[in-house]
Amino acid sequence: PLMKDLFGLTDLEKRLATHLHLKRVIVVPGDSDQSDWVKKEMGRAVARILKSIAQPDQVVAVAGGTTLAAVAEMMTASSSLKETTFVPARGGLGEAVELEANTIASQMATKSGGKYQLLHVPDQLSDEARETLIKEPHIQEVVELVRSARIVVHGIGDAKAMAERRKSSPQLLAHLQQEGAVGEAFGYYFAPDGRIVYYGRSIGLTLEDLAGADNVITVAGGSDKAASIAAVCPAVGGGTLITDEGAARAILPM
Ligand code: BG6
């Protein structure tokens, strides 16, 4: 706490919580766009929160991405997470397997000593294929588990970067640009005013499901993501944000 005050981070946290209408904000020093260890520090903060709020037999749904990969890396064995089941928030994304939510869920379980269940479905499906898959008993079972999650941990992406990472069509890229999409989470793309401009439907958590979780933990940093974070946070609904100084200073008005 003392170090934080020296950097003025406690004040930043309070101002950011008010500005983004969030219950709680944690700001780690530095800018993750500039140094990799800052992402790990955000990861460490998330790992600490997860330990402290754990309850027996809970389900934790996790998204994918490099920031969530840093969270998984920073998890340590914990008796309070032994009965936790980690699940991916949604199906795969067609991006690198190390960054898929399935991979992150299994790593978080392995590192913390918890359990996991995986969702083996591609993230971008035709309506027809999705309707068929959703009827598979095993998939149904995991989807129910995902939707029952007490805690959801997710990242925020830059809209263009995410659309490219997902190998989206030139038409979709043009649509997102035209609509001014700046941020992405759970396959939803948001404009600066929080308007959803596109939703890549999948199997797993929807934005509506988040209301049923006790804790939604958002983790995203880097000054380049300031606009993305500002657009997505209010839409996701007022939980906890773990970010860095670079993003926090860029989001707040001077
Ligand atoms: C993806 C998630 O895997 O990671 C997205 O599906 C999220 O919803 C993104 O926005 C964030 O990625 P990163 O690498 O910027 O943490």
Tab-separated table of C-alpha atoms and ligand atoms in Angstrom:
chain	number	residue	atom	x	y	z
A	1	PRO	CA	0.000	0.000	0.000
A	2	LEU	CA	2.855	2.388	0.854
A	3	MET	CA	4.524	1.907	-2.546
A	4	LYS	CA	1.194	2.468	-4.248
A	5	ASP	CA	0.705	5.773	-2.502
A	6	LEU	CA	4.198	6.887	-3.477
A	7	PHE	CA	3.282	6.348	-7.119
A	8	GLY	CA	-0.126	7.963	-6.621
A	9	LEU	CA	-1.808	4.736	-7.702
A	10	THR	CA	-4.419	4.670	-4.945
A	11	ASP	CA	-5.771	7.974	-6.200
A	12	LEU	CA	-5.719	6.678	-9.803
A	13	GLU	CA	-7.683	3.595	-8.716
A	14	LYS	CA	-10.381	5.676	-7.061
A	15	ARG	CA	-10.733	8.064	-9.982
A	16	LEU	CA	-10.866	5.250	-12.502
A	17	ALA	CA	-13.509	3.344	-10.513
A	18	THR	CA	-15.714	6.447	-10.511
A	19	HIS	CA	-15.040	7.226	-14.164
A	20	LEU	CA	-15.853	3.697	-15.389
A	21	HIS	CA	-18.572	2.949	-12.797
A	22	LEU	CA	-16.712	-0.027	-11.374
A	23	LYS	CA	-16.881	-1.545	-7.915
A	24	ARG	CA	-13.134	-1.940	-7.621
A	25	VAL	CA	-10.053	-1.012	-9.632
A	26	ILE	CA	-6.496	-2.187	-9.070
A	27	VAL	CA	-3.722	-0.352	-10.912
A	28	VAL	CA	-0.244	-1.889	-11.116
A	29	PRO	CA	2.745	0.361	-11.844
A	30	GLY	CA	4.095	0.661	-15.410
A	31	ASP	CA	2.715	0.158	-18.902
A	32	SER	CA	2.365	-3.357	-20.301
A	33	ASP	CA	2.819	-2.010	-23.844
A	34	GLN	CA	6.347	-1.144	-22.826
A	35	SER	CA	7.389	-4.044	-20.622
A	36	ASP	CA	6.242	-7.625	-20.310
A	37	TRP	CA	6.620	-7.820	-16.542
A	38	VAL	CA	3.749	-5.353	-16.121
A	39	LYS	CA	1.352	-7.908	-17.643
A	40	LYS	CA	2.690	-10.454	-15.175
A	41	GLU	CA	2.098	-8.023	-12.305
A	42	MET	CA	-1.535	-7.703	-13.424
A	43	GLY	CA	-1.623	-11.507	-13.525
A	44	ARG	CA	-0.251	-11.695	-10.016
A	45	ALA	CA	-2.939	-9.286	-8.773
A	46	VAL	CA	-5.681	-11.417	-10.359
A	47	ALA	CA	-4.215	-14.607	-8.867
A	48	ARG	CA	-4.266	-12.974	-5.430
A	49	ILE	CA	-7.910	-11.902	-5.775
A	50	LEU	CA	-8.955	-15.361	-6.988
A	51	LYS	CA	-7.390	-16.947	-3.914
A	52	SER	CA	-8.995	-14.487	-1.548
A	53	ILE	CA	-12.562	-14.786	-2.869
A	54	ALA	CA	-12.562	-18.548	-3.530
A	55	GLN	CA	-15.450	-20.662	-2.278
A	56	PRO	CA	-15.740	-24.466	-2.208
A	57	ASP	CA	-17.127	-26.135	-5.334
A	58	GLN	CA	-17.162	-22.967	-7.396
A	59	VAL	CA	-16.818	-22.617	-11.148
A	60	VAL	CA	-14.444	-20.042	-12.612
A	61	ALA	CA	-14.887	-19.223	-16.310
A	62	VAL	CA	-11.854	-17.759	-18.061
A	63	ALA	CA	-11.361	-16.112	-21.443
A	64	GLY	CA	-8.298	-16.354	-23.658
A	65	GLY	CA	-5.538	-13.978	-24.746
A	66	THR	CA	-2.016	-12.986	-23.779
A	67	THR	CA	-3.191	-11.172	-20.636
A	68	LEU	CA	-5.096	-14.222	-19.365
A	69	ALA	CA	-2.035	-16.322	-20.228
A	70	ALA	CA	-0.086	-14.081	-17.818
A	71	VAL	CA	-2.750	-14.681	-15.164
A	72	ALA	CA	-2.391	-18.453	-15.624
A	73	GLU	CA	1.391	-18.146	-15.411
A	74	MET	CA	1.164	-16.335	-12.080
A	75	MET	CA	-1.225	-18.782	-10.388
A	76	THR	CA	0.258	-20.802	-7.535
A	77	ALA	CA	-0.923	-23.846	-5.608
A	78	SER	CA	-3.694	-22.894	-3.246
A	79	SER	CA	-5.784	-24.952	-0.865
A	80	SER	CA	-8.691	-22.536	-1.361
A	81	LEU	CA	-8.845	-23.348	-5.102
A	82	LYS	CA	-8.627	-27.151	-4.797
A	83	GLU	CA	-12.348	-27.599	-5.335
A	84	THR	CA	-12.586	-24.987	-8.060
A	85	THR	CA	-13.443	-26.055	-11.601
A	86	PHE	CA	-11.927	-23.850	-14.284
A	87	VAL	CA	-13.787	-23.714	-17.601
A	88	PRO	CA	-13.329	-21.692	-20.787
A	89	ALA	CA	-15.827	-18.843	-21.119
A	90	ARG	CA	-16.391	-19.706	-24.777
A	91	GLY	CA	-15.284	-22.065	-27.519
A	92	GLY	CA	-11.947	-21.669	-29.321
A	93	LEU	CA	-11.205	-18.691	-31.509
A	94	GLY	CA	-9.125	-20.041	-34.307
A	95	GLU	CA	-6.183	-18.198	-32.783
A	96	ALA	CA	-2.957	-19.655	-31.390
A	97	VAL	CA	-3.690	-22.615	-29.117
A	98	GLU	CA	-1.575	-21.114	-26.282
A	99	LEU	CA	-4.006	-18.190	-26.201
A	100	GLU	CA	-7.227	-20.203	-26.297
A	101	ALA	CA	-9.508	-20.132	-23.279
A	102	ASN	CA	-9.345	-23.959	-23.069
A	103	THR	CA	-5.568	-23.833	-22.653
A	104	ILE	CA	-5.768	-21.056	-20.070
A	105	ALA	CA	-8.434	-22.936	-18.067
A	106	SER	CA	-6.364	-26.114	-17.936
A	107	GLN	CA	-3.214	-24.198	-16.957
A	108	MET	CA	-4.973	-22.313	-14.204
A	109	ALA	CA	-6.272	-25.591	-12.813
A	110	THR	CA	-2.898	-27.301	-13.042
A	111	LYS	CA	-1.043	-24.425	-11.385
A	112	SER	CA	-3.550	-23.837	-8.596
A	113	GLY	CA	-4.327	-27.492	-7.893
A	114	GLY	CA	-7.930	-27.176	-9.079
A	115	LYS	CA	-9.939	-29.048	-11.714
A	116	TYR	CA	-10.987	-28.204	-15.255
A	117	GLN	CA	-13.504	-29.032	-17.962
A	118	LEU	CA	-12.976	-28.132	-21.603
A	119	LEU	CA	-15.282	-26.955	-24.344
A	120	HIS	CA	-14.223	-28.489	-27.648
A	121	VAL	CA	-16.066	-26.316	-30.118
A	122	PRO	CA	-14.805	-23.759	-32.611
A	123	ASP	CA	-15.759	-20.194	-31.750
A	124	GLN	CA	-16.990	-19.228	-35.188
A	125	LEU	CA	-19.729	-21.624	-36.224
A	126	SER	CA	-22.579	-21.542	-38.711
A	127	ASP	CA	-25.997	-21.345	-37.031
A	128	GLU	CA	-26.699	-24.860	-38.225
A	129	ALA	CA	-23.525	-26.373	-36.814
A	130	ARG	CA	-24.044	-24.585	-33.513
A	131	GLU	CA	-27.586	-25.868	-33.141
A	132	THR	CA	-26.355	-29.415	-33.736
A	133	LEU	CA	-23.380	-29.184	-31.378
A	134	ILE	CA	-25.374	-27.595	-28.591
A	135	LYS	CA	-27.518	-30.770	-28.452
A	136	GLU	CA	-24.530	-33.017	-27.723
A	137	PRO	CA	-24.917	-34.176	-24.096
A	138	HIS	CA	-21.270	-33.630	-23.162
A	139	ILE	CA	-21.246	-30.128	-24.633
A	140	GLN	CA	-24.542	-29.326	-22.946
A	141	GLU	CA	-23.076	-30.404	-19.633
A	142	VAL	CA	-20.015	-28.177	-19.958
A	143	VAL	CA	-22.061	-25.223	-21.243
A	144	GLU	CA	-24.272	-25.488	-18.161
A	145	LEU	CA	-21.163	-25.470	-15.990
A	146	VAL	CA	-19.831	-22.410	-17.834
A	147	ARG	CA	-23.102	-20.551	-17.439
A	148	SER	CA	-23.176	-21.352	-13.727
A	149	ALA	CA	-19.778	-19.700	-13.169
A	150	ARG	CA	-19.527	-17.757	-9.935
A	151	ILE	CA	-16.443	-15.927	-11.157
A	152	VAL	CA	-15.628	-14.802	-14.696
A	153	VAL	CA	-12.122	-13.604	-15.582
A	154	HIS	CA	-11.636	-12.000	-18.977
A	155	GLY	CA	-9.444	-9.705	-21.031
A	156	ILE	CA	-10.253	-6.860	-23.391
A	157	GLY	CA	-8.918	-6.654	-26.906
A	158	ASP	CA	-8.349	-3.857	-29.360
A	159	ALA	CA	-11.161	-4.355	-31.903
A	160	LYS	CA	-8.985	-4.363	-35.018
A	161	ALA	CA	-6.248	-6.491	-33.446
A	162	MET	CA	-8.798	-9.091	-32.306
A	163	ALA	CA	-10.616	-9.224	-35.640
A	164	GLU	CA	-7.286	-9.813	-37.358
A	165	ARG	CA	-6.184	-12.403	-34.813
A	166	ARG	CA	-9.432	-14.265	-35.514
A	167	LYS	CA	-8.766	-14.111	-39.232
A	168	SER	CA	-12.035	-12.263	-39.818
A	169	SER	CA	-13.220	-11.536	-43.366
A	170	PRO	CA	-12.337	-8.248	-45.123
A	171	GLN	CA	-16.076	-7.458	-44.971
A	172	LEU	CA	-16.134	-7.750	-41.186
A	173	LEU	CA	-12.946	-5.687	-40.837
A	174	ALA	CA	-14.525	-2.964	-43.004
A	175	HIS	CA	-17.773	-3.100	-41.000
A	176	LEU	CA	-15.930	-2.729	-37.703
A	177	GLN	CA	-13.966	0.232	-39.006
A	178	GLN	CA	-17.059	1.901	-40.412
A	179	GLU	CA	-18.910	1.493	-37.119
A	180	GLY	CA	-15.937	2.787	-35.140
A	181	ALA	CA	-15.414	-0.400	-33.111
A	182	VAL	CA	-12.622	0.103	-30.564
A	183	GLY	CA	-12.897	-2.721	-28.034
A	184	GLU	CA	-13.692	-6.424	-27.877
A	185	ALA	CA	-14.622	-8.936	-25.187
A	186	PHE	CA	-16.368	-12.356	-25.358
A	187	GLY	CA	-16.652	-11.976	-29.137
A	188	TYR	CA	-18.611	-8.702	-28.856
A	189	TYR	CA	-17.191	-5.621	-30.544
A	190	PHE	CA	-17.947	-2.228	-28.994
A	191	ALA	CA	-17.966	1.399	-30.161
A	192	PRO	CA	-16.618	4.097	-27.783
A	193	ASP	CA	-20.135	4.754	-26.427
A	194	GLY	CA	-20.513	1.090	-25.435
A	195	ARG	CA	-22.768	0.225	-28.381
A	196	ILE	CA	-22.348	-3.381	-29.627
A	197	VAL	CA	-21.481	-3.137	-33.315
A	198	TYR	CA	-20.893	-6.840	-33.952
A	199	TYR	CA	-21.251	-10.130	-32.109
A	200	GLY	CA	-19.463	-13.283	-33.221
A	201	ARG	CA	-21.932	-15.832	-31.852
A	202	SER	CA	-20.474	-18.907	-30.192
A	203	ILE	CA	-21.144	-21.567	-27.605
A	204	GLY	CA	-20.566	-20.487	-24.020
A	205	LEU	CA	-21.035	-17.282	-22.039
A	206	THR	CA	-23.013	-14.372	-23.428
A	207	LEU	CA	-22.988	-10.812	-22.116
A	208	GLU	CA	-26.370	-11.511	-20.471
A	209	ASP	CA	-24.907	-14.449	-18.535
A	210	LEU	CA	-22.453	-12.126	-16.789
A	211	ALA	CA	-25.259	-10.717	-14.668
A	212	GLY	CA	-25.537	-14.129	-12.991
A	213	ALA	CA	-21.903	-14.192	-11.819
A	214	ASP	CA	-20.937	-12.943	-8.352
A	215	ASN	CA	-17.627	-11.562	-9.595
A	216	VAL	CA	-16.639	-10.384	-13.033
A	217	ILE	CA	-12.919	-9.683	-13.097
A	218	THR	CA	-11.637	-7.733	-16.091
A	219	VAL	CA	-7.910	-7.651	-16.702
A	220	ALA	CA	-6.481	-5.414	-19.395
A	221	GLY	CA	-3.690	-2.868	-19.549
A	222	GLY	CA	-1.356	-0.907	-21.796
A	223	SER	CA	-1.893	2.681	-22.910
A	224	ASP	CA	-2.793	1.458	-26.413
A	225	LYS	CA	-5.853	-0.291	-24.955
A	226	ALA	CA	-7.213	2.810	-23.189
A	227	ALA	CA	-10.097	3.357	-25.632
A	228	SER	CA	-10.877	-0.376	-25.703
A	229	ILE	CA	-11.073	-0.567	-21.910
A	230	ALA	CA	-13.186	2.588	-21.641
A	231	ALA	CA	-15.672	1.209	-24.195
A	232	VAL	CA	-15.946	-2.329	-22.837
A	233	CYS	CA	-15.892	-1.882	-19.035
A	234	PRO	CA	-19.246	-0.125	-18.583
A	235	ALA	CA	-20.889	-2.604	-20.975
A	236	VAL	CA	-19.550	-5.582	-19.037
A	237	GLY	CA	-21.172	-4.280	-15.927
A	238	GLY	CA	-19.359	-2.752	-13.008
A	239	GLY	CA	-17.197	-5.443	-11.423
A	240	THR	CA	-13.457	-5.425	-10.773
A	241	LEU	CA	-10.840	-4.089	-13.192
A	242	ILE	CA	-7.160	-4.927	-12.937
A	243	THR	CA	-5.165	-2.621	-15.152
A	244	ASP	CA	-1.850	-0.779	-15.325
A	245	GLU	CA	-0.731	2.777	-14.889
A	246	GLY	CA	-0.260	3.279	-18.648
A	247	ALA	CA	-3.905	2.479	-19.410
A	248	ALA	CA	-5.274	4.227	-16.310
A	249	ARG	CA	-3.569	7.558	-17.104
A	250	ALA	CA	-4.617	7.372	-20.750
A	251	ILE	CA	-8.276	6.664	-19.878
A	252	LEU	CA	-8.733	9.425	-17.321
A	253	PRO	CA	-9.367	12.978	-18.494
A	254	MET	CA	-6.414	15.279	-17.722
B	1	BG6	C1	-9.013	-13.284	-26.563
B	1	BG6	C2	-10.400	-13.195	-25.984
B	1	BG6	O1	-8.534	-14.587	-26.478
B	1	BG6	O2	-8.173	-12.392	-25.879
B	1	BG6	C3	-10.871	-11.796	-26.200
B	1	BG6	O3	-11.274	-14.082	-26.617
B	1	BG6	C4	-9.941	-10.784	-25.546
B	1	BG6	O4	-12.197	-11.640	-25.756
B	1	BG6	C5	-8.516	-11.034	-26.001
B	1	BG6	O5	-10.338	-9.489	-25.892
B	1	BG6	C6	-7.499	-10.203	-25.273
B	1	BG6	O6	-6.227	-10.553	-25.731
B	1	BG6	P1	-4.891	-9.939	-25.185
B	1	BG6	O7	-3.827	-10.733	-25.856
B	1	BG6	O8	-4.888	-8.507	-25.619
B	1	BG6	O9	-4.899	-10.107	-23.726
